[in-house]
Coordinates of N, CA and C in Angstrom, one line a residue:
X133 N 28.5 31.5 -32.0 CA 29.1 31.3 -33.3 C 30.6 31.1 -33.2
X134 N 30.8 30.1 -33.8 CA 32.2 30.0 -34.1 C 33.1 30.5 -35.7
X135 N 33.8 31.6 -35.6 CA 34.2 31.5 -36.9 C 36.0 31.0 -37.3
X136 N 36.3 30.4 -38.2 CA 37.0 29.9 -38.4 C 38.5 30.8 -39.5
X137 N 39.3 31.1 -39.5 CA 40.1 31.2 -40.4 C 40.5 30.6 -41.6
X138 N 39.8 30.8 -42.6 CA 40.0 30.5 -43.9 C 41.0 31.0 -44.9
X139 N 42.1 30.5 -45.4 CA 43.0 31.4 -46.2 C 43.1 31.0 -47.2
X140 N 42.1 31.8 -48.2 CA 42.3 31.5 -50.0 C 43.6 32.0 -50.5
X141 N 43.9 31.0 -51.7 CA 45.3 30.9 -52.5 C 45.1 31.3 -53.6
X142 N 45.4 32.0 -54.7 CA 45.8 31.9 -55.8 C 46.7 31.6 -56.9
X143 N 46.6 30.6 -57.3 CA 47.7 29.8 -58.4 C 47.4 30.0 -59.7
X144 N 48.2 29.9 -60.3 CA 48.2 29.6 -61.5 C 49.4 29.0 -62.2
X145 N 48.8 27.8 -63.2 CA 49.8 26.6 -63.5 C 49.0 25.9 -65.0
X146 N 50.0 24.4 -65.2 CA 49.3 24.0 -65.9 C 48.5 23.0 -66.0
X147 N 47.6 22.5 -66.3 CA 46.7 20.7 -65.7 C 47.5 19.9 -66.1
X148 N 48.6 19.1 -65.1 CA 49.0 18.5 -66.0 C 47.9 17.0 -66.2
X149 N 47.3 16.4 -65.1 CA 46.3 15.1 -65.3 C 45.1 16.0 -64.4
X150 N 43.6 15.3 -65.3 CA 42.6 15.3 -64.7 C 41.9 14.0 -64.0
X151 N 41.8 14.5 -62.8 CA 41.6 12.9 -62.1 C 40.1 12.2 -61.8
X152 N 39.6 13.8 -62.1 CA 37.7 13.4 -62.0 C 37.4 14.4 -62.9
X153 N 36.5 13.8 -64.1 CA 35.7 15.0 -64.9 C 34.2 15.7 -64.3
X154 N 33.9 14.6 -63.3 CA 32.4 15.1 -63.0 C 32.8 16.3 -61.9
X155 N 33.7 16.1 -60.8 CA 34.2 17.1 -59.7 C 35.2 18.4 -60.6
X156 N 36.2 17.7 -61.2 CA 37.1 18.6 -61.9 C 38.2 18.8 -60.7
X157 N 38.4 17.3 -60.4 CA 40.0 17.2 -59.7 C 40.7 17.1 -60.5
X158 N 42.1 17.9 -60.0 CA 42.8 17.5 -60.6 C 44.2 18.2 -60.5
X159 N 45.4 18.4 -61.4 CA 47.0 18.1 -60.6 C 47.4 19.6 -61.3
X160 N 47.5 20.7 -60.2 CA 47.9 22.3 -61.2 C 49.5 21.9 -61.1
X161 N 50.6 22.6 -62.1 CA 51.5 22.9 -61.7 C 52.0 24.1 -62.0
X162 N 53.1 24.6 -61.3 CA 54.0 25.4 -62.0 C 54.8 25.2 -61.5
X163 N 56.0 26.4 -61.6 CA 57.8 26.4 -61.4 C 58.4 25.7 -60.6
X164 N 57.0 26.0 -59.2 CA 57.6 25.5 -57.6 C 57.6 24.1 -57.2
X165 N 55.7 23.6 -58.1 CA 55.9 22.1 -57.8 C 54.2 22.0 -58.5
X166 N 53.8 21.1 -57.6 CA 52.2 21.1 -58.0 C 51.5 20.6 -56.6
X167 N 50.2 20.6 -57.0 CA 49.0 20.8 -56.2 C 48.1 19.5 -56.8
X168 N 47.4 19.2 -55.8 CA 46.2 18.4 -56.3 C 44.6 19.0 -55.8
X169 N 44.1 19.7 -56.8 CA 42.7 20.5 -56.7 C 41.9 19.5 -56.8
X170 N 41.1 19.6 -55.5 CA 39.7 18.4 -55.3 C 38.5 19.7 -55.5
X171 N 37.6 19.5 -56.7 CA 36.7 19.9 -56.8 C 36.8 21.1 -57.2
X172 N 36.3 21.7 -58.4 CA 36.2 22.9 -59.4 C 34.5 23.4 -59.4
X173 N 34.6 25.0 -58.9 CA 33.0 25.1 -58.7 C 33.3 25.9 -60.3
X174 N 32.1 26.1 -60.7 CA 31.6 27.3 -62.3 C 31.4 28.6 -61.6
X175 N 31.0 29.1 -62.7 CA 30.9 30.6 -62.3 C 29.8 31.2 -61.4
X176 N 28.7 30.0 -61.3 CA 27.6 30.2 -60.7 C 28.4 29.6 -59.1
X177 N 29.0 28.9 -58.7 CA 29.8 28.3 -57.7 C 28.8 27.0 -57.8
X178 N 28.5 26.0 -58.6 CA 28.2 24.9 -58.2 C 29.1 24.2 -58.6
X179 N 29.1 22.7 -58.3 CA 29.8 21.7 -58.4 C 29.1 20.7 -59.6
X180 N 30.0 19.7 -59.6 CA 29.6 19.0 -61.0 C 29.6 19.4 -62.3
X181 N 29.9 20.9 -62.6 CA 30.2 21.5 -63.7 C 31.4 21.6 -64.6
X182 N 32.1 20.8 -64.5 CA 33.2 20.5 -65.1 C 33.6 20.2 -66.4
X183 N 32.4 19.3 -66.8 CA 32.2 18.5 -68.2 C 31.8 19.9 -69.3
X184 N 31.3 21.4 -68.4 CA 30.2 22.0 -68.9 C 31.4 23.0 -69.1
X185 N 32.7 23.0 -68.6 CA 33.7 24.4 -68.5 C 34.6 24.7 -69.6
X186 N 34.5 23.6 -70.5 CA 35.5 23.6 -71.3 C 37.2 23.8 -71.0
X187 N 37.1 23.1 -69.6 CA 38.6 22.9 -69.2 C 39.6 21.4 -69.8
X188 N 40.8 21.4 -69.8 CA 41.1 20.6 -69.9 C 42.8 19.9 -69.9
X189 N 43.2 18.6 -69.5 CA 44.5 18.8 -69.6 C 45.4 19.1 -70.0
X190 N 46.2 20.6 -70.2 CA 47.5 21.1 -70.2 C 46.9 22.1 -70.7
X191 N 45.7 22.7 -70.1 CA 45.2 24.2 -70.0 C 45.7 25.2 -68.8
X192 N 46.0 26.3 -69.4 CA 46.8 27.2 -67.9 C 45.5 27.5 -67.6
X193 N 45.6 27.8 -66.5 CA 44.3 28.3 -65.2 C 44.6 29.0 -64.5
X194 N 44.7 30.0 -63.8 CA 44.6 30.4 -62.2 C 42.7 29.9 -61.4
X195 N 43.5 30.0 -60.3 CA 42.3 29.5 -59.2 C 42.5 29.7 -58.5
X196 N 41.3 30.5 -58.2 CA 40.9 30.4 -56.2 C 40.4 29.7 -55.3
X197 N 40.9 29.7 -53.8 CA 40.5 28.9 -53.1 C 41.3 28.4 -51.7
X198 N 40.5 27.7 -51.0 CA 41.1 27.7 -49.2 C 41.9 26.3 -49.8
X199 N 43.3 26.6 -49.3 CA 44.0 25.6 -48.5 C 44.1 24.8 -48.0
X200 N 44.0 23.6 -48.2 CA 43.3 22.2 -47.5 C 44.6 20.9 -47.5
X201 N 44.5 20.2 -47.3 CA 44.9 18.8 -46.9 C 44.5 17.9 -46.7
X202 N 45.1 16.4 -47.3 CA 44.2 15.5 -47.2 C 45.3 14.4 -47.0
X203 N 44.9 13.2 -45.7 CA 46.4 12.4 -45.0 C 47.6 13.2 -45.3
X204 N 48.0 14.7 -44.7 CA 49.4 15.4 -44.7 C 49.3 16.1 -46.2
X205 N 48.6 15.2 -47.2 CA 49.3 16.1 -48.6 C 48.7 17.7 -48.7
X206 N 49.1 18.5 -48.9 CA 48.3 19.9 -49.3 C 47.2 19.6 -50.8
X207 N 46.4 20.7 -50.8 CA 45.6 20.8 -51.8 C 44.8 21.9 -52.0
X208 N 43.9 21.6 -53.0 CA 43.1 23.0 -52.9 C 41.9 22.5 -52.4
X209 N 40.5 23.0 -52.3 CA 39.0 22.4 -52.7 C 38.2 23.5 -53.3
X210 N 37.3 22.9 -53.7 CA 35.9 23.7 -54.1 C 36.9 25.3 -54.8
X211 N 37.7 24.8 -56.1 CA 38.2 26.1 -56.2 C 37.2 27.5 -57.2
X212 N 37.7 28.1 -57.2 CA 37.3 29.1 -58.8 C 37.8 29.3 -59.4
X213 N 37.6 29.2 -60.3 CA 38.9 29.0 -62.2 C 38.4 30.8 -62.3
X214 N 39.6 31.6 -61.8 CA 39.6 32.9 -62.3 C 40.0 33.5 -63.4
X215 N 41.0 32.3 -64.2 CA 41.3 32.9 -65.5 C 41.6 31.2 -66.5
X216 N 41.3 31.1 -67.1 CA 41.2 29.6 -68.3 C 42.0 30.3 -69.5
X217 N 42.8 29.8 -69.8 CA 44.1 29.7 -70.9 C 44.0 28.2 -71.7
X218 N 43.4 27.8 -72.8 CA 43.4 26.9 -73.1 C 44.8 26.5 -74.0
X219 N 45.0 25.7 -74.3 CA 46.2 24.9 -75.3 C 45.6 24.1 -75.9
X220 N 46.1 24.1 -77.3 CA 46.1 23.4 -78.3 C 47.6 22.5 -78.8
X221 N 46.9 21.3 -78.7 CA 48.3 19.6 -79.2 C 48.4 20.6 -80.4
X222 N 49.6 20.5 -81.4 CA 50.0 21.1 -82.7 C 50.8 20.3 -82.9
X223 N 51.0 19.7 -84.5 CA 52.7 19.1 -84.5 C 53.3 20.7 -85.0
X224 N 55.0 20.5 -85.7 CA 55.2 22.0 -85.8 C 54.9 22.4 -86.8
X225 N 54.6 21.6 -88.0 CA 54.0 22.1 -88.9 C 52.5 22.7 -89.0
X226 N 51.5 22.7 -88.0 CA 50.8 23.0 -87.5 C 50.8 24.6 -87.0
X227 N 51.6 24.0 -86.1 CA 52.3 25.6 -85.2 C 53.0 26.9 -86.4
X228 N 53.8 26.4 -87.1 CA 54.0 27.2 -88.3 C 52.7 27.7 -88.9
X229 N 51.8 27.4 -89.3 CA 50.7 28.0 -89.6 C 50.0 28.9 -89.3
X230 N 50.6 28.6 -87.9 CA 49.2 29.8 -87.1 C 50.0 31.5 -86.9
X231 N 49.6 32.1 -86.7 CA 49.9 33.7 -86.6 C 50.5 34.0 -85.9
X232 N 51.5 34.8 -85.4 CA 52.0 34.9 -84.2 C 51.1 35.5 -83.5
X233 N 51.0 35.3 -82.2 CA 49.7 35.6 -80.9 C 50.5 35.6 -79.4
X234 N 50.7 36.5 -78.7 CA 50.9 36.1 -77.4 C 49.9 35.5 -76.7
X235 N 48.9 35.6 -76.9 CA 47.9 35.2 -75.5 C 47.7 33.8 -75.9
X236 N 47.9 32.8 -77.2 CA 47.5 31.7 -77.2 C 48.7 30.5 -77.3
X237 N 48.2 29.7 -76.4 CA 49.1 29.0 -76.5 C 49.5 27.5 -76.7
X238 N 50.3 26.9 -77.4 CA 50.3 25.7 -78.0 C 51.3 24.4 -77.2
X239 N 50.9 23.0 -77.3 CA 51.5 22.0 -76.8 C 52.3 21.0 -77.5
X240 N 53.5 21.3 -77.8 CA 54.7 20.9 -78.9 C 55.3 19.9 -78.3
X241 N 55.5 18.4 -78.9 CA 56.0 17.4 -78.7 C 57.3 17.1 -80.0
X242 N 58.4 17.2 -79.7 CA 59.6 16.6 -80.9 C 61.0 16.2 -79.9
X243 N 61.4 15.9 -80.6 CA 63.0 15.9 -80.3 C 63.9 17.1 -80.0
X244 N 65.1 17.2 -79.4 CA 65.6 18.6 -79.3 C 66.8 18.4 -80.4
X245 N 66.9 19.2 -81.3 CA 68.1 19.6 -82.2 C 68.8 21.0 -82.1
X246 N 70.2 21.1 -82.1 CA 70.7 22.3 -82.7 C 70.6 23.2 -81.5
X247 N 71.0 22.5 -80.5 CA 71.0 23.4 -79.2 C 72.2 25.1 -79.2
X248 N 71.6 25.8 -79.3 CA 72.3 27.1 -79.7 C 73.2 27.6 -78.4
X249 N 72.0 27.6 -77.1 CA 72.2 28.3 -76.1 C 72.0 27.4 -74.8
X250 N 72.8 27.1 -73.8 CA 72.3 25.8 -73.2 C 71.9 26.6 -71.4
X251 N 72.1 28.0 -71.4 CA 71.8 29.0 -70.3 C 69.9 29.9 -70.4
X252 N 69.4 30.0 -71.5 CA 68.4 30.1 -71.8 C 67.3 28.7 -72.6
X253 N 67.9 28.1 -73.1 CA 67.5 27.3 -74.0 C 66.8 27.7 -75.3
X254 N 67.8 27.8 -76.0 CA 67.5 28.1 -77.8 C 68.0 27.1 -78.5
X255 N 67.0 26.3 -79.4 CA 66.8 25.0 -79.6 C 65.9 24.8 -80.4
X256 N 66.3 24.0 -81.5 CA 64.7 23.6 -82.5 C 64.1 22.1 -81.7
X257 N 62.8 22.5 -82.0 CA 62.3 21.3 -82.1 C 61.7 20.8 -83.2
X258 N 61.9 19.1 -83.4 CA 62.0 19.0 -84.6 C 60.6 17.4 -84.4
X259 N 59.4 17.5 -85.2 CA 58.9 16.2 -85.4 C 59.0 15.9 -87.2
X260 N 58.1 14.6 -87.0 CA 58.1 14.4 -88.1 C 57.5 15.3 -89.7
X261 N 56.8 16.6 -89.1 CA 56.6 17.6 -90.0 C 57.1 18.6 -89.8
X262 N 58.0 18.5 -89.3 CA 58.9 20.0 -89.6 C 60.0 20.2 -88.1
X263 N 60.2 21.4 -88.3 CA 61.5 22.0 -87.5 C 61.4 23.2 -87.1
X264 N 61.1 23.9 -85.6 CA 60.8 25.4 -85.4 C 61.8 25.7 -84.0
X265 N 62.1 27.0 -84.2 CA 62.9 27.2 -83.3 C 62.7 27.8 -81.9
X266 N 62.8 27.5 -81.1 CA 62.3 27.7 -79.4 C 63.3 29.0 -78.8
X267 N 62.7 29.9 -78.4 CA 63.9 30.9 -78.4 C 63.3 31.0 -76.5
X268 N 64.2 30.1 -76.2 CA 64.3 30.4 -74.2 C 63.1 29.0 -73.7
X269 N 63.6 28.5 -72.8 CA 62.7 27.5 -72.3 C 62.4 27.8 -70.9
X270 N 61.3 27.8 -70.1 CA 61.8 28.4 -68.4 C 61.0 27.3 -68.1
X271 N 61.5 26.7 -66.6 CA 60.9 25.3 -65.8 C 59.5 25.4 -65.3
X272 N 58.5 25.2 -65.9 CA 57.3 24.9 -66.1 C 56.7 26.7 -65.6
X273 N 55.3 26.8 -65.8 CA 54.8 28.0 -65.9 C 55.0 29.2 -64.8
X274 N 55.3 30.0 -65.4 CA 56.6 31.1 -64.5 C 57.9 31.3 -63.9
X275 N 58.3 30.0 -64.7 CA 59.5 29.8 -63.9 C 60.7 30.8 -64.3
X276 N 61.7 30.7 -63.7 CA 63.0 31.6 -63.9 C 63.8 31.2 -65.4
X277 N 64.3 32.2 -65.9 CA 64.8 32.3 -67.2 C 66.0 31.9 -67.1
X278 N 67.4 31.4 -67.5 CA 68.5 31.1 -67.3 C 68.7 29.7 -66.5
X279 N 68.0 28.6 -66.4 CA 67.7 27.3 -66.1 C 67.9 26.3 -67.0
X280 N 68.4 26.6 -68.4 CA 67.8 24.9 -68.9 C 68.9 23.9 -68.6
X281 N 70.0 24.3 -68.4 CA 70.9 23.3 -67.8 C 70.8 22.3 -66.6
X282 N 69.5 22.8 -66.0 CA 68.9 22.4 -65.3 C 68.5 20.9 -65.1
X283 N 67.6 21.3 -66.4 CA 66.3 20.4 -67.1 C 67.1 18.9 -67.5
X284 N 68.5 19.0 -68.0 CA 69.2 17.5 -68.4 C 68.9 17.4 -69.6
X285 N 68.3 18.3 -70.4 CA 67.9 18.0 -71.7 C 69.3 18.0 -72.8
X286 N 69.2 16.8 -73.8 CA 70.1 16.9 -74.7 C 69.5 16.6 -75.9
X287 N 70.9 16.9 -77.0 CA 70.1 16.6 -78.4 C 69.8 15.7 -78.6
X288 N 68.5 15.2 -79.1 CA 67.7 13.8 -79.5 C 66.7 13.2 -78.3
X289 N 66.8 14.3 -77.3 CA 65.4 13.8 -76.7 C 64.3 14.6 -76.4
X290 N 63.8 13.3 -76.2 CA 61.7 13.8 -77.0 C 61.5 14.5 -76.0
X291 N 61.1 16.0 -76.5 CA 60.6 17.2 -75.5 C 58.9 17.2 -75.4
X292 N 58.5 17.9 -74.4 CA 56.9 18.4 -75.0 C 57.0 19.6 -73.7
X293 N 56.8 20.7 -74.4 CA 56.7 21.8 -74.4 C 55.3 22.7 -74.5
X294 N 55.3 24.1 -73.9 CA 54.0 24.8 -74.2 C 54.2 26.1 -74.7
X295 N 53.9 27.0 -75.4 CA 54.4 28.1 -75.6 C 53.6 28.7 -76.8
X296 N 54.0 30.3 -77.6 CA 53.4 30.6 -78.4 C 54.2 30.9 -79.6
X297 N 53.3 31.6 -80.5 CA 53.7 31.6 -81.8 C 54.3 33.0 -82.2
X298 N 55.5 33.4 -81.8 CA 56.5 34.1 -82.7 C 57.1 34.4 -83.5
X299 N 57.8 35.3 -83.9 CA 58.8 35.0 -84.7 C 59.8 36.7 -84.5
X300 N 60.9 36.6 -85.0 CA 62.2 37.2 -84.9 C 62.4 37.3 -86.5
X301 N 62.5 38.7 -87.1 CA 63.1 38.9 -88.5 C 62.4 38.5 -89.4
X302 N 61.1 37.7 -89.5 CA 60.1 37.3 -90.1 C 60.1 35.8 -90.3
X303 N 61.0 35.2 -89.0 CA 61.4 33.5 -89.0 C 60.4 32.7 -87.5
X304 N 59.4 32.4 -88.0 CA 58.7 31.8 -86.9 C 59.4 30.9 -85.9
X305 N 58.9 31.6 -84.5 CA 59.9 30.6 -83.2 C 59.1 30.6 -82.5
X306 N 59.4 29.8 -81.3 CA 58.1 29.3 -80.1 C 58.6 30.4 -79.2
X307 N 57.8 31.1 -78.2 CA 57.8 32.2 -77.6 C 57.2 31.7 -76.3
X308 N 57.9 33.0 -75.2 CA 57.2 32.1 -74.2 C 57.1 31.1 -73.6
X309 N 58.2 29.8 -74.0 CA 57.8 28.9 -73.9 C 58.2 28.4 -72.2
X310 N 57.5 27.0 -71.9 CA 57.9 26.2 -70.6 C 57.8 25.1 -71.0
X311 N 58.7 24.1 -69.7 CA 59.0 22.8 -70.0 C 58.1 22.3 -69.0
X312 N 57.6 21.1 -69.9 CA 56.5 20.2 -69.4 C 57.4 18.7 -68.9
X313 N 57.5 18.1 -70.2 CA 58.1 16.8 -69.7 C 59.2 16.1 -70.6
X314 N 60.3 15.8 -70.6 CA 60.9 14.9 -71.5 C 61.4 13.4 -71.5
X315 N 62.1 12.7 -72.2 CA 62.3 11.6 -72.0 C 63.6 11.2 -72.8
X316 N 64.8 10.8 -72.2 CA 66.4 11.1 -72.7 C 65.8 10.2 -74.4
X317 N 67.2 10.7 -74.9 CA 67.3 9.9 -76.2 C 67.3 8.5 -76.3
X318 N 68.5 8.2 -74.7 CA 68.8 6.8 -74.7 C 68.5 6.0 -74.1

């Protein structure tokens, strides 16, 4: 018998693209960078279950699983979704509605207005139904606090964001949040 050394990983990030719905490939990220996960088993450990998991793009996950590579790039395979965090698209008028909740979390697309704080990032975001205020932004899921100057972000460009529903003094603000992707004003 030959045995081999296998070294499982656990991540946890966000989907940003799903690249197979039948396998459940697909791209995790968080703070440090991302990953490309080939093949998502269910809770039974089979394959092809994916369609059946109710996962989906810009859902947080952790996962388990061996360390792999494919021509040089790293990856995961055959992982286990040990924890599923779904997101819900909201405009902010949407997100105003909902309750404040830490454990749930939402995917906010607007422009950045009224930059307060440019060392944490406190900032409304504003679409075309409304205006809510973002209290701290950190570079994608778990990232370090004290970064947005980082990010290049200025007022008038289109943000999209993940975070939850807070509020401060009885004024609803986005909590928690991380930066996903933006695109300058100009």
């Amino acid at each position: 018998l030959e045995f081999r050394r296998v070294l499982f990983r656990s991540i946890t990030g966000y989907i940003t693209k799903v690249a197979n719905t039948t396998y459940g490939n697909f791209y995790l990220k968080d703070a440090t960078g991302e990953v490309y996960v080939y093949g998502t088993l269910d809770a039974n450990g089979q394959t092809k279950q994916w369609a059946n998991m109710g996962i989906k793009e810009g859902d947080i996950v952790t996962v388990v699983g061996p360390k792999s590579s494919y021509k040089g790039s790293p990856q995961m395979v055959n992982v286990s979704v040990e924890k599923h965090t779904p997101v819900t698209d909201v405009t902010v008028s949407e997100f105003l509605a909902k309750s404040d909740n830490s454990s749930v979390y939402y995917r906010i697309k607007g422009n950045v207005a009224n930059i307060k704080n440019t060392t944490y990032g406190n900032f409304d975001i504003v679409d075309e139904t409304g205006s809510v205020y973002v209290y701290g932004l950190t570079n994608g899921w778990g990232g370090p606090s004290k970064a947005f100057e980082s990010f290049g972000i200025n007022e008038g460009d289109n943000l999209t964001l993940i975070g939850v529903r807070s509020s401060y003094k009885g004024t609803a603000q986005v909590g928690s949040a991380f930066y996903v992707a933006h695109t300058p004003a100009n």
